[in-house]
Amino acid sequence: MPRTRIARLVAAATVAVATGIPPANAVAPPPVDRTLLPAPVPAAPAHPTVQRAVCTVGSLGEGGRPTQLDGLDLAAAWTLSRGAGQRVAVIDTGVAAHRRLPGLIGGGDYVSTGDGTRDCDGHGTLVAGIIAAAPDPVADRFSGVAPSATVIGIRASSARFAARGDAPGIGDVDTLAKAVRTAADLGASVINISAVACRPANSGLDDRALGAALAYAVEVKNSVIVAAAGNLDDGCGAGGPTIVTPAWYDDYVLTVASVDARGVASAFTLPGPWVDVAAPGEAVLSLSTVGDATADTLDGSPLHGTSFAAPVVSGLAALIRARHPQWTPQQVMDRIKTTAHHPPGGRDDVVGAGVVDPLAALTFDVPASGIPARPAAPLPRPAPDSEPAAAPATPGLRAAIVGTAVLLALLLAAVTGRALSGSEPRHGSAALGPD
């Protein structure tokens, strides 16, 4: 999240932005206790609340600058999938109605009396835009990663509201647990959580209800859960074992760190053994809460943070789920990790398995060894206006391509009078995806 008062909304709401690097002996989460799953009740604040501050508005600085999504080759990915049919829940500060978020669904409000489609902090709308904003070539170059997906807005935190008599700030791990259950029950195929709680292991933080909700969403409701890794900041005790939630529930959550446009780890990204992949989280452009506007600043500060890297991966998960609707959440998570651009050694605690590659995630064959292998031939590209069916290259197709290459080599040799004896014919395979 951006290191501003607004962007640190969860810090004011006791879901604190992470600070300090977790030590190597970071502790494991408690066993999932499914009896602690929150009950399926309508979303509502735990106590009556009041608005304590004026709503913030994102604004646009210098136009025409490169944005965080420019290097992802989304135009190529969209010929294979645009995320149609996918519901992506954004558990955040709410998602404001916007022309470029058609079909926005109100999923519930734990902050005030709305339905999740109000956003006084501006943060949730920015996150939702990165996931699914529709393109508008006349207005600008911006589009969400999965522009045909539908967003479910759930307001679970705010730095602008407070329980009566309390300091500003609403949002905690129990509310987050309820919101995860709500999102899963609303049929979210992907759930984005751009909030992080970071505490010393001996702080007494009890997030077992959240663990139960995450397990329920994945195992029962078939949701892919994507969460921010957190940002380095002041306030979270340094030294000793550290809790970072929901990231430490690594069996159920795909945790995302931030990199810049060159793929270099952002200075603010919080490392840890639970980090799975990385995505662009600097020079962020997305949707503002006002009118049809876009924004690249909030409270005058440029947008950056792992909370804006996570929705890049949520959008990618929606693309994959649309193309491979039969895949389990674990298969989607594995595909994203395996096709990422790995750091030296395969993974590390800063960027996990590396920077995500949308086109590779939609096209590469991934063998059991986990090493990405290029397809033997380009996969068929459907018309851009339609969602393609999953159609990976088959062994028979590969054999036909190789046979054709050999035949062409023989014909060429016959025409030129060259003998093939004494040398191996050299034939390669075409592939989609980066070098």
XYZ file of C-alpha atoms in Angstrom:
435
model
C 0.000 0.000 0.000
C 1.197 3.559 -0.497
C 2.961 4.898 2.552
C 0.446 7.643 3.195
C -2.138 8.027 5.910
C -4.880 6.893 3.554
C -2.928 4.035 2.064
C -2.095 2.850 5.555
C -5.790 2.563 6.257
C -5.343 -0.843 7.805
C -2.750 0.463 10.227
C -5.400 2.780 11.665
C -7.855 -0.093 11.710
C -5.635 -2.582 13.577
C -5.038 -4.530 10.375
C -1.593 -2.965 10.277
C 0.607 -2.549 7.240
C 3.652 -4.708 7.853
C 6.861 -3.214 9.171
C 10.209 -4.822 9.665
C 11.611 -7.839 7.866
C 10.367 -11.155 9.245
C 13.227 -13.199 10.644
C 14.219 -16.565 9.248
C 12.457 -18.270 12.151
C 9.059 -16.789 11.264
C 6.452 -19.007 12.846
C 3.901 -21.224 11.122
C 0.163 -20.534 11.374
C -2.019 -22.491 13.803
C -3.828 -25.581 12.488
C -7.049 -24.654 10.742
C -9.990 -25.079 13.092
C -13.034 -25.301 10.835
C -15.402 -24.949 13.799
C -14.382 -21.261 13.948
C -15.765 -20.464 10.493
C -17.898 -17.290 10.760
C -21.623 -17.831 10.441
C -23.301 -16.888 7.130
C -24.961 -13.645 8.211
C -25.546 -10.405 6.285
C -22.630 -7.974 6.281
C -22.919 -5.205 8.865
C -20.653 -3.227 11.208
C -20.015 -4.866 14.579
C -20.952 -1.549 16.251
C -22.644 1.672 15.091
C -20.175 3.842 13.168
C -19.747 7.459 12.149
C -17.679 9.151 9.462
C -14.831 11.093 11.070
C -12.983 12.497 8.056
C -13.680 13.859 4.590
C -13.516 11.253 1.851
C -10.319 11.227 -0.168
C -10.185 11.450 -3.950
C -7.529 10.054 -6.240
C -6.138 12.431 -8.803
C -4.185 12.277 -12.044
C -0.730 13.780 -12.382
C 1.252 14.021 -15.583
C -0.519 12.122 -18.340
C 1.037 9.757 -20.836
C 3.554 8.203 -18.449
C 4.239 4.459 -18.511
C 2.047 2.565 -16.069
C 2.511 -0.561 -14.010
C 0.723 -2.790 -16.548
C 2.567 -1.711 -19.711
C 5.170 -4.478 -19.632
C 2.778 -7.414 -19.150
C 1.855 -7.971 -22.849
C -1.826 -8.003 -21.942
C -2.938 -7.485 -25.550
C -1.523 -10.905 -26.410
C -3.022 -12.486 -23.303
C -6.452 -11.081 -24.144
C -6.576 -13.042 -27.397
C -6.729 -16.127 -25.175
C -8.809 -14.895 -22.239
C -10.338 -11.683 -20.933
C -11.759 -13.139 -17.729
C -15.369 -13.493 -18.901
C -17.678 -15.240 -16.466
C -15.410 -14.673 -13.451
C -16.453 -12.888 -10.272
C -13.561 -11.260 -8.425
C -14.290 -10.126 -4.877
C -12.396 -7.056 -3.684
C -12.299 -7.065 0.123
C -11.099 -3.558 0.841
C -12.467 -0.051 1.503
C -15.385 -0.616 -0.850
C -15.564 -0.136 -4.604
C -17.234 2.989 -5.976
C -19.549 2.711 -8.964
C -17.631 3.595 -12.113
C -18.481 3.550 -15.803
C -15.480 1.313 -16.429
C -16.623 -1.265 -13.874
C -19.861 -2.395 -15.533
C -21.815 -4.952 -13.595
C -20.258 -4.034 -10.234
C -21.930 -6.117 -7.514
C -22.443 -4.874 -3.953
C -21.222 -7.674 -1.736
C -21.757 -6.096 1.661
C -20.564 -3.370 4.014
C -18.877 -3.956 7.396
C -18.045 -0.252 7.809
C -21.366 1.558 7.395
C -24.856 1.026 6.019
C -24.032 0.625 2.325
C -23.753 -2.475 0.165
C -20.021 -2.343 -0.609
C -20.293 0.059 -3.566
C -19.168 3.132 -1.646
C -15.505 3.961 -1.128
C -14.590 6.915 1.081
C -10.882 5.993 1.155
C -10.357 5.485 -2.593
C -8.188 2.413 -2.099
C -10.632 -0.365 -3.003
C -11.672 1.353 -6.225
C -8.033 1.585 -7.293
C -7.598 -2.127 -6.571
C -10.757 -3.040 -8.477
C -9.673 -0.996 -11.495
C -6.372 -2.854 -11.736
C -8.296 -6.114 -11.770
C -11.144 -5.423 -14.159
C -11.415 -1.859 -15.504
C -12.862 -1.828 -19.006
C -10.666 -0.162 -21.643
C -11.507 3.255 -23.045
C -9.134 3.984 -25.960
C -10.589 7.454 -26.376
C -9.873 8.448 -22.785
C -6.514 6.754 -22.066
C -4.406 3.614 -22.437
C -5.505 2.061 -19.156
C -7.355 -1.241 -18.757
C -7.613 -3.782 -15.992
C -5.888 -7.154 -16.318
C -9.185 -9.026 -16.748
C -11.533 -6.461 -18.345
C -14.395 -8.915 -18.866
C -14.492 -10.048 -15.231
C -17.139 -8.818 -12.779
C -16.157 -7.172 -9.487
C -17.846 -7.844 -6.146
C -17.199 -4.904 -3.825
C -17.019 -5.662 -0.091
C -16.189 -2.858 2.336
C -14.315 -4.308 5.312
C -12.052 -1.432 6.417
C -11.766 2.341 6.390
C -9.556 5.025 7.900
C -12.377 7.570 7.518
C -14.957 5.882 9.723
C -14.935 4.878 13.389
C -17.101 3.186 15.949
C -18.806 5.868 18.012
C -16.441 7.142 20.662
C -13.362 5.546 19.037
C -10.503 6.976 17.014
C -10.845 6.752 13.216
C -10.180 3.350 11.744
C -12.305 0.248 11.173
C -11.131 -3.228 10.208
C -9.651 -6.254 11.964
C -8.934 -9.912 11.285
C -12.355 -11.041 12.538
C -14.082 -8.688 10.106
C -11.772 -9.911 7.365
C -12.757 -13.507 8.176
C -16.449 -12.635 7.824
C -15.771 -10.841 4.537
C -13.905 -13.845 3.113
C -16.864 -16.100 3.952
C -19.250 -13.609 2.355
C -17.154 -13.374 -0.817
C -16.965 -17.149 -1.134
C -20.708 -17.562 -0.623
C -21.367 -14.959 -3.335
C -19.592 -17.190 -5.839
C -16.279 -15.333 -6.127
C -13.903 -17.417 -8.219
C -11.082 -15.077 -7.116
C -10.822 -13.126 -3.850
C -8.402 -10.183 -3.566
C -7.177 -9.124 -0.106
C -4.942 -6.047 -0.171
C -4.695 -5.751 3.616
C -2.034 -7.227 5.874
C -1.860 -7.766 9.622
C 1.706 -7.924 10.956
C 2.383 -8.657 14.610
C 5.094 -10.204 16.780
C 4.299 -13.867 17.340
C 3.830 -13.291 21.080
C 1.356 -10.440 20.584
C -1.682 -12.598 21.199
C -3.207 -11.992 17.760
C -5.858 -14.662 17.198
C -6.671 -15.053 13.499
C -8.007 -18.623 13.605
C -11.413 -17.528 12.324
C -9.637 -16.056 9.299
C -7.766 -19.329 8.768
C -11.065 -21.205 8.845
C -12.621 -18.769 6.363
C -9.679 -19.078 3.963
C -9.877 -22.881 4.072
C -13.642 -22.748 3.494
C -13.296 -20.439 0.501
C -10.664 -22.651 -1.152
C -11.784 -26.159 -0.218
C -15.559 -25.743 -0.239
C -16.245 -22.820 -2.565
C -13.349 -23.288 -5.030
C -12.046 -19.707 -4.723
C -8.506 -18.569 -5.520
C -7.326 -16.178 -2.796
C -4.679 -13.555 -3.598
C -3.187 -11.344 -0.879
C -0.633 -8.554 -0.602
C 2.694 -9.372 1.034
C 2.757 -6.072 2.956
C 5.056 -3.051 3.019
C 7.962 -2.148 5.258
C 6.918 0.622 7.635
C 7.099 1.711 11.274
C 4.999 0.156 14.012
C 5.407 -3.609 13.773
C 7.836 -4.890 16.429
C 11.305 -5.679 15.083
C 13.069 -8.890 16.005
C 11.710 -12.284 16.947
C 9.193 -14.488 15.163
C 6.607 -12.547 13.174
C 2.991 -13.157 12.198
C 1.934 -11.900 8.761
C -1.665 -12.727 7.995
C -3.394 -13.783 5.778
C -0.079 -14.464 4.003
C 1.172 -17.075 6.482
C -1.751 -19.383 5.561
C 0.321 -20.251 2.517
C -1.598 -23.425 1.602
C -4.662 -21.287 0.876
C -3.269 -17.899 -0.181
C -1.188 -16.698 -3.138
C 0.911 -13.901 -1.619
C 2.241 -11.133 -3.872
C 5.284 -8.877 -3.476
C 5.970 -5.724 -5.491
C 8.507 -4.985 -8.229
C 9.148 -1.953 -10.397
C 8.744 -1.755 -14.179
C 12.131 -3.438 -14.685
C 11.212 -6.378 -12.474
C 13.444 -5.233 -9.606
C 12.042 -5.809 -6.113
C 10.513 -2.655 -4.649
C 12.354 -1.211 -1.666
C 9.158 -1.239 0.385
C 8.059 -4.830 -0.279
C 7.994 -7.043 2.830
C 9.927 -10.306 2.368
C 9.030 -13.591 3.990
C 8.838 -17.344 3.404
C 5.165 -16.976 2.473
C 5.854 -14.724 -0.543
C 4.784 -16.662 -3.664
C 5.220 -14.318 -6.647
C 5.748 -10.665 -7.493
C 3.962 -8.185 -9.772
C 4.313 -4.499 -10.674
C 3.362 -2.255 -7.769
C 4.988 1.067 -8.669
C 3.939 3.917 -10.999
C 0.364 2.749 -10.463
C -2.561 4.038 -12.515
C -6.153 2.991 -11.887
C -9.686 4.284 -11.339
C -10.690 7.221 -9.165
C -13.841 7.341 -7.066
C -15.029 10.497 -8.827
C -16.905 10.384 -12.106
C -15.127 8.572 -14.909
C -11.671 9.656 -13.818
C -8.447 7.712 -13.424
C -5.819 8.391 -10.768
C -2.133 7.904 -10.108
C -1.967 9.731 -6.769
C -3.889 9.545 -3.505
C -3.626 12.395 -1.028
C -0.997 13.820 -3.358
C 1.320 10.806 -3.074
C 2.164 8.579 -6.064
C 0.483 5.203 -5.866
C 2.699 2.263 -5.030
C 2.564 -0.771 -2.775
C 2.039 -4.499 -2.577
C -1.679 -3.814 -2.260
C -1.564 -2.726 -5.916
C 0.637 -5.655 -6.961
C -1.859 -8.198 -5.589
C -4.739 -7.182 -7.913
C -2.468 -7.694 -10.936
C -2.251 -11.354 -9.892
C -5.970 -11.517 -9.062
C -6.691 -10.354 -12.602
C -4.327 -13.011 -13.945
C -6.082 -15.661 -11.860
C -9.386 -14.567 -13.442
C -7.877 -14.927 -16.932
C -6.701 -18.453 -16.124
C -9.990 -19.497 -14.544
C -11.908 -18.302 -17.584
C -9.623 -20.302 -19.887
C -9.427 -23.373 -17.629
C -12.704 -23.421 -15.674
C -12.143 -26.994 -14.538
C -8.915 -26.209 -12.710
C -8.763 -26.220 -8.911
C -7.487 -23.213 -6.945
C -4.224 -25.056 -6.327
C -3.735 -25.673 -10.038
C -4.257 -21.975 -10.776
C -1.795 -20.979 -8.060
C 0.777 -23.516 -9.273
C 0.463 -22.305 -12.879
C 1.072 -18.695 -11.860
C 4.116 -19.603 -9.761
C 5.645 -22.057 -12.223
C 5.441 -19.715 -15.227
C 6.838 -16.699 -13.364
C 10.300 -15.359 -14.208
C 12.281 -17.098 -11.493
C 15.038 -15.366 -9.517
C 18.451 -17.042 -9.190
C 17.969 -20.291 -7.328
C 14.309 -20.624 -8.346
C 12.748 -18.592 -5.518
C 13.603 -16.277 -2.653
C 11.792 -14.558 0.200
C 11.663 -11.206 -1.608
C 9.883 -12.078 -4.870
C 8.936 -15.715 -4.248
C 8.931 -17.678 -7.513
C 9.461 -14.446 -9.443
C 7.589 -11.879 -11.525
C 4.350 -13.152 -13.060
C 4.012 -13.566 -16.828
C 0.356 -13.523 -17.978
C 0.956 -14.842 -21.487
C 3.175 -17.666 -20.235
C 0.611 -18.584 -17.578
C -2.056 -18.905 -20.275
C 0.025 -20.855 -22.783
C 2.982 -22.792 -21.382
C 2.821 -26.520 -20.754
C 4.032 -27.085 -17.204
C 5.469 -30.571 -16.552
C 5.347 -32.292 -13.201
C 8.914 -31.166 -12.485
C 7.654 -27.582 -12.206
C 10.050 -26.264 -14.847
C 8.208 -24.266 -17.526
C 8.398 -25.924 -20.941
C 7.510 -24.110 -24.146
C 4.661 -25.563 -26.215
C 5.772 -27.316 -29.392
C 3.656 -25.002 -31.547
C 1.674 -21.770 -31.170
C -1.682 -22.340 -29.542
C -4.668 -21.271 -31.648
C -5.765 -17.697 -31.044
C -9.531 -17.107 -31.192
C -11.201 -13.905 -32.282
C -10.577 -11.147 -29.703
C -14.284 -10.643 -29.017
C -14.858 -14.196 -27.813
C -13.629 -16.143 -24.809
C -11.566 -19.092 -26.012
C -11.940 -22.608 -24.823
C -8.916 -24.238 -23.230
C -6.965 -25.873 -26.061
C -3.420 -26.882 -25.127
C -1.217 -28.453 -27.757
C -1.562 -32.250 -27.845
C 1.166 -34.883 -28.335
C -0.393 -35.780 -31.707
C -0.152 -32.182 -32.866
C 3.478 -31.988 -31.801
C 4.253 -35.202 -33.699
C 2.586 -33.876 -36.842
C 4.592 -30.641 -36.644
C 7.888 -32.482 -36.161
C 7.068 -34.866 -39.036
C 6.276 -31.954 -41.313
C 9.576 -30.306 -40.432
C 11.493 -33.495 -41.279
C 9.653 -33.871 -44.601
C 10.452 -30.279 -45.557
C 14.111 -30.861 -44.707
C 14.201 -33.949 -46.943
C 12.550 -32.108 -49.843
C 15.001 -29.234 -49.492
C 17.924 -31.653 -49.539
C 16.586 -33.350 -52.665
C 16.203 -30.040 -54.495
C 19.660 -28.764 -53.618
C 21.389 -32.098 -54.095
C 22.702 -32.171 -50.539
C 23.030 -35.553 -48.876
C 21.565 -35.979 -45.399
C 23.763 -38.947 -44.572
C 26.431 -38.306 -41.937
C 24.524 -35.445 -40.249
C 21.484 -35.040 -38.016
C 18.609 -32.967 -39.421
C 18.007 -29.947 -37.168
C 14.425 -29.022 -36.512
C 13.033 -26.750 -33.806
C 9.652 -25.886 -32.371
C 7.816 -22.603 -32.433
C 6.523 -21.286 -29.128
C 4.437 -18.558 -27.646
C 5.866 -16.730 -24.687
C 9.016 -14.844 -23.775
C 12.580 -15.974 -24.238
